[in-house]
Coordinates of C-alpha atoms in Angstrom, one line a residue:
Chain H
M1 CA 96.1 81.9 57.8
L2 CA 99.8 81.6 57.8
I3 CA 101.0 79.1 55.4
K4 CA 103.5 76.6 57.0
S5 CA 105.9 74.6 55.1
R6 CA 108.3 72.1 56.6
K7 CA 111.2 72.6 54.3
Q8 CA 111.4 76.3 54.4
S9 CA 114.7 78.0 53.7
D10 CA 116.4 79.8 56.6
L11 CA 115.6 83.4 57.3
P12 CA 117.7 85.8 55.4
E13 CA 121.2 86.2 57.2
N14 CA 120.7 90.0 57.2
Q15 CA 117.8 89.9 59.4
I16 CA 119.4 87.9 62.2
T17 CA 121.6 89.9 64.5
P18 CA 124.9 88.1 65.0
E19 CA 125.4 87.1 68.7
S20 CA 128.8 88.6 68.8
A21 CA 127.2 92.0 67.9
Y22 CA 124.6 92.1 70.7
V23 CA 126.9 90.7 73.3
S24 CA 129.5 93.2 72.8
R25 CA 126.9 96.0 73.0
R26 CA 125.9 95.1 76.4
S27 CA 129.2 95.0 78.1
V28 CA 129.8 98.5 78.9
I29 CA 128.7 101.6 81.0
R30 CA 128.3 101.0 84.6
G31 CA 129.9 103.5 87.0
L32 CA 129.5 106.5 84.7
G33 CA 126.3 107.8 86.3
A34 CA 127.9 107.8 89.8
G35 CA 130.6 110.3 88.7
L36 CA 128.6 112.5 86.4
G37 CA 125.2 112.6 88.0
L38 CA 124.1 116.1 89.0
A39 CA 121.7 115.2 91.9
G40 CA 121.9 111.7 90.9
L41 CA 121.2 111.8 87.1
G42 CA 122.6 108.4 86.6
G43 CA 119.5 106.5 86.6
L44 CA 119.8 105.4 83.0
V45 CA 123.0 103.5 83.7
T46 CA 121.9 100.0 83.0
A47 CA 124.0 97.3 81.6
G48 CA 123.0 93.7 82.0
T49 CA 126.1 92.0 83.0
G50 CA 123.9 89.0 84.0
A51 CA 122.6 88.7 80.4
F52 CA 125.8 87.0 79.4
A53 CA 125.1 84.1 81.5
A54 CA 121.5 83.8 80.3
E55 CA 122.4 83.9 76.7
A56 CA 124.7 80.9 77.4
K57 CA 121.7 79.2 79.1
R58 CA 119.3 79.5 76.2
K59 CA 119.1 76.3 74.3
P60 CA 118.5 75.8 70.7
L61 CA 115.2 74.3 69.7
D62 CA 114.0 72.0 67.0
F63 CA 111.1 73.7 65.1
T64 CA 109.5 74.1 61.7
R65 CA 110.4 77.4 60.2
D66 CA 107.6 79.9 59.3
K67 CA 107.3 81.3 55.8
P68 CA 108.9 84.9 56.1
D69 CA 106.5 87.6 55.1
P70 CA 108.3 89.9 52.7
D71 CA 106.3 92.8 54.3
L72 CA 107.7 92.1 57.8
V73 CA 111.1 93.2 58.9
L74 CA 112.3 91.5 62.0
T75 CA 113.2 93.3 65.3
P76 CA 116.7 92.5 66.1
E77 CA 117.2 89.9 68.8
A78 CA 119.1 92.1 71.1
K79 CA 116.1 94.6 71.1
V80 CA 113.5 91.7 71.6
T81 CA 115.5 90.7 74.7
N82 CA 116.5 93.9 76.1
H83 CA 113.2 96.0 76.0
N84 CA 110.7 94.3 78.0
N85 CA 107.6 94.8 80.1
F86 CA 107.8 92.3 83.0
Y87 CA 107.0 94.3 86.1
E88 CA 107.8 91.3 88.3
F89 CA 111.4 92.4 87.6
G90 CA 111.0 96.2 87.7
T91 CA 109.0 98.7 85.6
G92 CA 111.9 100.0 83.5
K93 CA 112.3 98.6 80.0
T94 CA 115.8 97.3 80.6
D95 CA 115.0 96.1 84.2
P96 CA 113.8 92.6 83.3
A97 CA 116.9 91.8 81.3
Q98 CA 118.9 93.0 84.3
N99 CA 117.1 91.5 87.2
S100 CA 115.6 88.2 85.9
Q101 CA 118.9 86.2 85.0
D102 CA 118.7 84.2 88.0
L103 CA 115.1 83.0 87.6
K104 CA 115.0 79.3 88.0
V105 CA 113.2 78.1 84.8
E106 CA 114.2 74.5 85.1
P107 CA 112.4 72.3 86.2
W108 CA 109.0 74.0 85.5
T109 CA 105.6 72.6 85.7
L110 CA 102.3 73.9 84.3
T111 CA 99.0 72.9 85.7
V112 CA 95.8 72.7 83.7
E113 CA 92.6 72.5 85.7
G114 CA 89.1 73.7 86.1
E115 CA 86.4 72.9 83.5
V116 CA 88.3 69.9 81.9
A117 CA 87.7 66.2 81.9
K118 CA 91.5 65.4 82.3
P119 CA 93.2 67.9 84.6
G120 CA 96.8 67.6 84.8
T121 CA 100.2 69.0 85.5
V122 CA 102.9 68.9 82.7
D123 CA 106.7 69.1 82.8
V124 CA 107.3 72.1 80.5
W125 CA 110.7 70.9 79.4
K126 CA 109.4 67.5 78.6
L127 CA 106.6 69.2 76.6
M128 CA 109.1 71.2 74.7
A129 CA 110.8 68.1 73.7
D130 CA 107.7 66.1 72.8
T131 CA 105.7 68.6 70.9
N132 CA 106.2 69.5 67.3
L133 CA 107.4 73.2 67.7
E134 CA 106.7 75.7 64.9
E135 CA 108.0 79.2 64.3
R136 CA 105.5 81.9 64.2
I137 CA 106.8 85.3 62.9
Y138 CA 104.2 87.8 64.5
R139 CA 103.8 91.5 64.8
M140 CA 103.7 92.4 68.5
R141 CA 101.9 95.7 69.4
C142 CA 102.3 97.1 72.8
V143 CA 99.6 99.1 74.4
E144 CA 102.2 101.9 75.0
A145 CA 102.2 102.3 71.2
W146 CA 105.4 100.7 70.2
S147 CA 105.7 97.5 68.2
M148 CA 108.2 94.7 67.1
V149 CA 108.2 91.8 64.8
I150 CA 109.2 88.7 66.7
P151 CA 109.9 85.0 65.5
W152 CA 108.4 83.0 68.3
V153 CA 108.8 79.4 68.6
G154 CA 105.9 77.4 70.2
F155 CA 102.6 75.5 69.6
E156 CA 99.1 76.2 69.2
L157 CA 97.3 76.8 72.5
G158 CA 94.1 75.4 71.3
K159 CA 95.7 72.0 70.3
F160 CA 97.4 71.9 73.7
L161 CA 94.2 72.7 75.6
A162 CA 92.2 69.9 73.6
R163 CA 94.3 67.3 75.3
F164 CA 92.7 68.1 78.7
E165 CA 89.3 67.8 77.1
P166 CA 87.5 71.2 78.0
T167 CA 83.9 70.6 79.2
S168 CA 81.0 72.5 77.7
R169 CA 81.1 74.8 80.7
A170 CA 84.7 76.1 79.7
K171 CA 83.8 79.5 78.4
Y172 CA 87.1 81.3 79.5
V173 CA 90.7 80.3 80.0
A174 CA 92.5 81.9 83.0
F175 CA 96.2 82.1 83.0
E176 CA 98.6 82.6 86.0
T177 CA 102.2 83.7 86.2
L178 CA 104.6 82.2 88.8
Y179 CA 104.2 83.7 92.3
D180 CA 107.6 83.7 93.8
P181 CA 108.5 87.0 95.7
Q182 CA 112.0 85.5 96.7
Q183 CA 112.9 85.4 92.9
M184 CA 110.7 88.3 91.6
P185 CA 111.7 91.5 93.3
G186 CA 108.6 93.3 91.9
Q187 CA 106.4 90.9 93.9
R188 CA 108.3 91.7 97.2
N189 CA 108.1 95.5 96.7
R190 CA 105.3 97.7 95.4
I191 CA 107.6 100.4 94.0
V192 CA 109.7 97.8 92.0
G193 CA 106.5 96.0 90.9
G194 CA 104.5 99.1 89.8
G195 CA 101.6 98.6 92.1
I196 CA 100.2 95.5 90.3
D197 CA 98.4 92.9 92.4
Y198 CA 100.4 89.7 92.1
P199 CA 100.5 87.1 90.8
Y200 CA 99.8 88.5 87.3
V201 CA 96.7 86.9 85.8
E202 CA 95.3 87.1 82.1
G203 CA 92.4 85.6 80.4
L204 CA 91.0 84.8 77.0
R205 CA 87.5 83.8 75.9
I206 CA 87.6 80.0 74.9
D207 CA 87.1 80.8 71.0
E208 CA 90.0 83.2 71.4
A209 CA 92.1 80.6 73.0
M210 CA 91.3 77.8 70.5
H211 CA 92.0 80.1 67.5
P212 CA 95.0 78.7 65.6
L213 CA 96.8 82.2 65.8
S214 CA 97.1 81.8 69.7
I215 CA 100.2 80.1 70.8
L216 CA 102.1 79.2 73.9
S217 CA 105.7 80.2 73.1
V218 CA 108.7 78.5 74.4
G219 CA 111.3 80.2 72.4
L220 CA 112.4 83.1 70.2
Y221 CA 114.9 83.5 67.4
G222 CA 115.4 79.7 67.5
K223 CA 116.3 79.3 71.1
T224 CA 114.4 78.9 74.4
L225 CA 113.0 82.1 75.9
P226 CA 115.3 84.1 78.1
P227 CA 113.6 84.9 81.4
Q228 CA 112.8 88.5 80.6
N229 CA 110.6 87.3 77.7
G230 CA 108.7 85.0 79.8
A231 CA 110.7 81.8 80.1
P232 CA 110.0 79.0 80.0
I233 CA 106.5 79.3 78.6
R234 CA 104.4 82.3 77.8
L235 CA 101.2 83.3 75.9
V236 CA 101.3 85.0 72.5
V237 CA 98.1 86.4 71.0
P238 CA 99.1 88.6 68.1
W239 CA 96.0 90.6 67.6
K240 CA 95.9 91.8 71.2
Y241 CA 98.0 94.3 73.0
G242 CA 101.2 92.8 74.4
F243 CA 100.0 92.8 78.0
K244 CA 97.7 89.9 77.3
G245 CA 100.7 87.9 76.5
I246 CA 101.2 86.5 80.1
K247 CA 104.8 85.4 80.9
S248 CA 106.3 82.5 82.9
I249 CA 102.9 80.7 83.1
V250 CA 102.4 78.1 86.0
K251 CA 98.7 77.6 85.8
I252 CA 95.9 77.4 83.2
K253 CA 92.4 77.2 84.5
L254 CA 89.2 76.7 82.2
V255 CA 86.3 78.6 83.7
E256 CA 82.7 79.4 83.1
K257 CA 82.9 83.1 84.0
M258 CA 85.1 85.9 82.7
P259 CA 88.2 85.8 84.8
P260 CA 89.9 88.9 86.2
T261 CA 92.9 90.2 84.4
S262 CA 95.8 92.2 86.1
W263 CA 95.8 95.5 84.1
N264 CA 92.1 95.6 84.1
K265 CA 92.0 95.2 87.8
L266 CA 94.5 98.1 88.2
L267 CA 93.0 100.6 85.8
P268 CA 89.7 99.4 84.4
Q269 CA 89.1 102.6 82.5
E270 CA 92.3 102.2 80.5
Y271 CA 92.6 98.5 80.1
G272 CA 89.8 96.1 79.2
F273 CA 89.6 92.4 79.1
Y274 CA 89.6 92.1 75.4
A275 CA 92.4 94.5 74.5
N276 CA 92.3 93.9 70.9
V277 CA 94.7 96.2 69.0
N278 CA 92.4 98.8 67.8
P279 CA 93.7 102.1 66.1
A280 CA 90.1 103.6 66.4
V281 CA 90.0 103.4 70.1
D282 CA 92.6 105.7 71.8
H283 CA 94.1 105.0 75.2
P284 CA 92.7 107.7 77.5
R285 CA 96.2 109.1 77.6
W286 CA 97.7 108.4 74.2
S287 CA 96.7 107.9 70.6
Q288 CA 96.5 104.3 69.4
A289 CA 96.2 105.2 65.8
S290 CA 99.9 104.9 65.0
E291 CA 102.9 103.1 66.6
R292 CA 106.8 103.4 66.8
F293 CA 108.2 100.3 65.2
I294 CA 111.3 99.2 66.9
G295 CA 113.3 97.6 64.0
P296 CA 116.9 97.5 63.1
G297 CA 118.9 100.7 63.2
G298 CA 119.5 103.4 65.8
L299 CA 117.7 106.2 67.3
F300 CA 117.2 108.3 64.3
S301 CA 115.9 105.5 62.2
V302 CA 112.9 105.0 64.4
K303 CA 109.8 105.1 62.2
R304 CA 106.1 105.7 63.1
Q305 CA 103.7 103.5 61.2
K306 CA 99.9 103.3 61.1
T307 CA 98.5 100.7 63.6
L308 CA 96.3 98.0 61.8
P309 CA 93.0 96.8 63.2
F310 CA 93.5 93.6 65.1
N311 CA 97.3 94.3 64.5
G312 CA 96.9 93.2 60.8
Y313 CA 95.1 89.9 61.7
G314 CA 91.7 91.1 61.1
E315 CA 91.0 88.7 58.2
E316 CA 91.6 85.8 60.6
V317 CA 90.1 87.0 63.8
A318 CA 87.5 89.8 63.2
S319 CA 84.7 87.2 62.9
L320 CA 85.2 86.4 66.5
Y321 CA 83.8 89.8 67.4
T322 CA 80.9 90.2 65.1
N323 CA 78.0 92.2 66.7
M324 CA 80.3 93.4 69.5
D325 CA 80.8 97.0 70.1
L326 CA 84.6 97.2 70.3
R327 CA 84.6 100.7 71.7
K328 CA 82.8 99.3 74.7
F329 CA 84.6 96.1 74.9
Y330 CA 88.1 97.6 74.6
Chain X
M1 CA 141.1 148.4 101.1
A2 CA 138.5 145.8 100.6
V3 CA 137.0 144.9 104.0
S4 CA 135.4 141.9 102.4
G5 CA 138.8 140.7 101.3
K6 CA 139.5 139.3 104.7
R7 CA 136.3 137.7 105.7
G8 CA 134.8 136.7 102.4
G9 CA 138.0 136.1 100.4
W10 CA 137.0 132.5 99.6
R11 CA 133.3 133.2 99.1
K12 CA 133.2 134.6 95.7
P13 CA 135.8 132.4 94.0
L14 CA 134.0 129.3 95.5
A15 CA 130.7 130.4 94.2
V16 CA 132.3 130.8 90.8
L17 CA 133.8 127.4 91.0
L18 CA 130.5 126.0 92.0
Q19 CA 128.9 127.7 89.0
L20 CA 131.4 125.9 86.7
F21 CA 130.4 122.6 88.5
V22 CA 126.8 123.3 87.7
H23 CA 127.6 123.7 84.0
L24 CA 129.6 120.7 84.0
G25 CA 127.2 118.7 86.0
A26 CA 124.4 119.6 83.7
A27 CA 126.2 119.1 80.5
A28 CA 128.0 115.8 81.3
P29 CA 124.9 113.7 81.3
L30 CA 123.9 115.1 77.9
L31 CA 127.4 114.3 76.5
W32 CA 127.1 110.8 78.0
L33 CA 123.6 110.5 76.4
F34 CA 125.0 111.4 73.0
Y35 CA 127.7 108.8 73.4
A36 CA 125.3 106.2 74.8
I37 CA 122.8 106.6 71.9
N38 CA 125.5 106.1 69.3
A39 CA 126.9 103.2 71.1
G40 CA 123.5 101.6 71.6
H41 CA 123.3 101.5 75.4
L42 CA 119.8 102.8 75.9
G43 CA 118.3 99.3 75.6
G44 CA 116.1 98.1 72.8
D45 CA 114.0 101.3 72.5
P46 CA 116.2 104.2 73.2
V47 CA 113.4 106.7 72.4
V48 CA 111.4 106.2 75.5
E49 CA 114.4 105.9 77.7
L50 CA 115.9 109.1 76.4
I51 CA 112.5 111.0 76.9
H52 CA 112.1 109.7 80.3
Y53 CA 115.8 110.4 81.3
L54 CA 115.5 114.1 80.0
G55 CA 112.1 114.5 81.7
L56 CA 113.3 113.3 85.1
G57 CA 116.5 115.2 84.8
T58 CA 114.6 118.3 84.3
I59 CA 112.6 117.7 87.4
R60 CA 115.7 117.0 89.5
L61 CA 117.3 120.2 88.1
L62 CA 114.2 122.2 89.0
L63 CA 114.3 120.9 92.6
L64 CA 118.1 121.6 92.9
T65 CA 117.3 125.2 91.6
L66 CA 114.7 125.6 94.4
L67 CA 117.2 124.2 96.9
I68 CA 119.6 127.0 96.3
S69 CA 118.2 129.9 98.2
P70 CA 117.2 128.0 101.3
L71 CA 120.8 126.5 101.4
A72 CA 122.3 130.1 100.9
R73 CA 120.3 131.2 104.0
L74 CA 121.1 128.2 106.0
L75 CA 124.7 128.5 105.5
N76 CA 124.7 132.2 105.5
Y77 CA 126.4 132.1 102.2
G78 CA 124.6 134.7 99.9
Q79 CA 126.9 134.1 96.9
L80 CA 125.5 130.7 96.5
N81 CA 122.5 132.4 94.9
R82 CA 124.6 133.0 91.8
L83 CA 123.9 129.4 91.0
R84 CA 120.2 130.0 90.4
R85 CA 120.6 131.6 87.0
P86 CA 122.7 128.9 85.4
L87 CA 120.6 126.2 87.0
G88 CA 117.5 127.7 85.8
L89 CA 118.8 127.9 82.3
W90 CA 119.9 124.3 82.4
C91 CA 116.3 123.4 83.6
F92 CA 115.0 125.0 80.3
A93 CA 117.6 123.3 78.2
W94 CA 116.8 119.9 79.6
A95 CA 113.0 120.6 79.2
T96 CA 113.5 121.7 75.7
L97 CA 115.5 118.6 74.8
H98 CA 112.8 116.4 76.6
F99 CA 110.0 118.2 74.6
S100 CA 112.0 117.9 71.3
A101 CA 112.8 114.3 71.7
W102 CA 109.0 113.6 72.1
M103 CA 108.1 115.6 69.1
A104 CA 110.9 114.4 66.8
L105 CA 111.6 110.9 67.8
D106 CA 108.5 109.6 69.4
L107 CA 105.9 111.2 67.1
G108 CA 108.4 111.7 64.2
F109 CA 107.4 115.4 63.5
D110 CA 103.9 114.3 62.6
W111 CA 102.5 117.9 63.3
S112 CA 98.8 116.8 63.2
L113 CA 99.5 114.1 65.7
I114 CA 101.5 116.4 67.8
G115 CA 98.8 118.9 67.8
S116 CA 96.1 116.5 68.6
E117 CA 98.1 114.9 71.5
L118 CA 98.7 118.3 73.0
V119 CA 95.3 119.1 73.0
K120 CA 93.8 115.8 74.0
R121 CA 96.2 114.5 76.6
T122 CA 95.9 116.5 79.8
Y123 CA 99.3 115.4 81.1
I124 CA 101.0 116.5 77.8
L125 CA 99.2 119.9 78.0
I126 CA 100.4 120.2 81.6
G127 CA 104.0 119.5 80.5
F128 CA 103.8 121.9 77.7
S129 CA 102.4 124.7 79.9
A130 CA 105.4 124.1 82.2
W131 CA 107.7 124.5 79.1
L132 CA 106.1 127.6 78.0
I133 CA 106.8 129.2 81.3
L134 CA 110.3 128.1 81.3
L135 CA 110.8 129.5 77.9
A136 CA 109.5 132.9 79.1
L137 CA 111.8 132.7 82.1
A138 CA 114.7 131.7 80.0
I139 CA 114.3 134.6 77.6
T140 CA 113.8 137.2 80.4
S141 CA 116.9 136.0 82.0
L142 CA 118.8 138.0 79.7
P143 CA 120.5 140.8 81.7
V144 CA 119.2 143.5 79.4
L145 CA 115.6 142.4 80.0
M146 CA 116.1 141.8 83.5
R147 CA 117.0 145.5 84.1
K148 CA 114.3 146.7 81.9
M149 CA 111.6 144.6 83.6
G150 CA 112.4 145.9 87.0
K151 CA 109.8 144.7 89.6
N152 CA 107.9 142.7 87.0
W153 CA 110.9 140.5 86.6
K154 CA 110.4 139.0 90.1
K155 CA 106.8 138.7 89.5
L156 CA 107.3 136.6 86.4
H157 CA 110.0 134.6 87.9
G158 CA 107.8 133.5 90.8
L159 CA 106.2 131.3 88.2
L160 CA 109.0 128.8 88.8
Y161 CA 107.1 127.6 91.8
V162 CA 104.3 126.8 89.5
V163 CA 106.4 125.1 87.0
V164 CA 107.9 122.7 89.7
L165 CA 104.3 121.7 90.6
L166 CA 103.2 121.3 86.9
A167 CA 106.3 119.2 86.2
C168 CA 105.7 116.7 89.2
W169 CA 102.0 116.5 88.1
H170 CA 102.9 115.9 84.5
F171 CA 105.3 113.1 85.6
W172 CA 102.6 111.5 87.9
W173 CA 100.0 111.5 85.2
S174 CA 102.3 110.1 82.4
L175 CA 103.0 106.9 84.3
K176 CA 101.1 103.9 83.3
S177 CA 101.1 102.6 86.9
G178 CA 102.6 103.4 90.3
W179 CA 102.6 106.6 92.1
I180 CA 105.3 106.3 94.7
E181 CA 108.1 107.7 92.6
P182 CA 106.4 110.8 91.5
A183 CA 105.0 111.1 95.1
I184 CA 108.5 111.5 96.4
Y185 CA 109.4 114.1 93.9
L186 CA 106.3 116.1 94.7
G187 CA 106.8 115.6 98.4
V188 CA 110.4 117.2 98.0
A189 CA 108.9 120.0 95.8
L190 CA 106.3 120.7 98.5
L191 CA 108.9 120.8 101.1
L192 CA 111.1 123.2 99.2
L193 CA 108.0 125.4 98.6
A194 CA 106.9 125.3 102.1
W195 CA 110.3 126.4 103.3
R196 CA 109.7 129.7 101.4
S197 CA 106.1 130.0 102.1
K198 CA 106.5 133.6 103.1
S199 CA 108.1 134.7 100.0
I200 CA 105.5 132.8 98.0
R201 CA 102.7 134.6 99.9
R202 CA 104.5 137.9 99.2
W203 CA 104.9 136.9 95.5
I204 CA 101.2 136.2 95.3
E205 CA 100.3 139.5 97.0
S206 CA 102.5 141.3 94.4
L207 CA 100.4 139.9 91.6
K208 CA 97.2 141.4 92.9

């Protein structure tokens, strides 16, 4: 388990990217591609001018600091917020930062229903103010074989769900992202949205959901989430591949049967329900044995590192899967 | 005196000028990339962006290469065919950068991983085959070898048709989801190939 302590010293200054640095980095390069492109080779020209506004919109949060793990180097904030998979806003890695800035995240309600004694709808912003938020510095491993280390701010999913008193029939938890084609271009257009059947849905087994490492995150780097990272509330399950971390959640339903999950529906032979980080089970099209860590520094400082079973959280979570064949239940 | 001087006076200089544009057009995005990487404009994970940019650029260049001879026919402007050689060589240059970026930056020159990925992942093997063919085409585009090879040169260089198809296939299979974008590229490729179906048939005949 992670050890929490209330009066924790701040993160080392050198691990936090100063705002001025990443704001200035964004402000360049637009029309270049048009002039240069041979047969339209300008596709890369992506500068999120809208990202300015969003940075201003992010609010500072009150939270308990996590104890920094000396083995973990944080991914700079600008990389965390400019390299995202959020197909509702496009399939390119910089599309979400570019296209999501007008997402209306306030007000936002989250409904909890299904196999619970006390179903209900909560005001997420009120929830943020009323809950003791804590920082969790987690490794994040994408199924595409890259990884980050992100200081999330949030609260334990299990404690949150307990308030609604799950019944004995609650065996799984199903999550759903906002469905709003007007605000989400990927839901309007199949090309933009990468062919996913929207709304995006995800799921966990109840014991996975109740595990203290599973959190609902409302912020990163001390501030509320930017839209591209799943504002205002998203799931973070650090021992699973990133796509399990469903973003901009509007509904949580406790259910008796294993719920459908988006990537599994699209490509069942490539993405399973469990999606535990597992270096021993390759994706059909690439190796999962190692990963590219996205840390500080430029292109040539990229380093490839070994992927850890359960993304390094095996000690805490391996017992959830005893007697399960993880090759079969990938 | 030169008869062509009157009718075709502008034809050759224009082709030379266009050739210059090809070089500029194919090199400029690379210069931009060099700048963008240093300035940090490729997003949080420049590696993947870079690899995709180079890969897609290669496919676009391949299609452009295939567009030249139909265009020359259509415009009755044979000199345009001069562009095929520089374009073809740029295809190889972009493909080489794409492949090198994957080996160096994505896999960090981990040779055993590179080897196993090449063998295990069909789409990578397809891309690699396309690159090998381009390598052969690039080497044999040296004028000396061209002359030496005679008829065989044409036989070998017909393989560009195969490269285009392999490249589109490689793109399609490399995607995590979605098929519309690669389908568009493949569609354009098939159109360009269909246009020259006669010469392709002749090329296949010549191989027998």
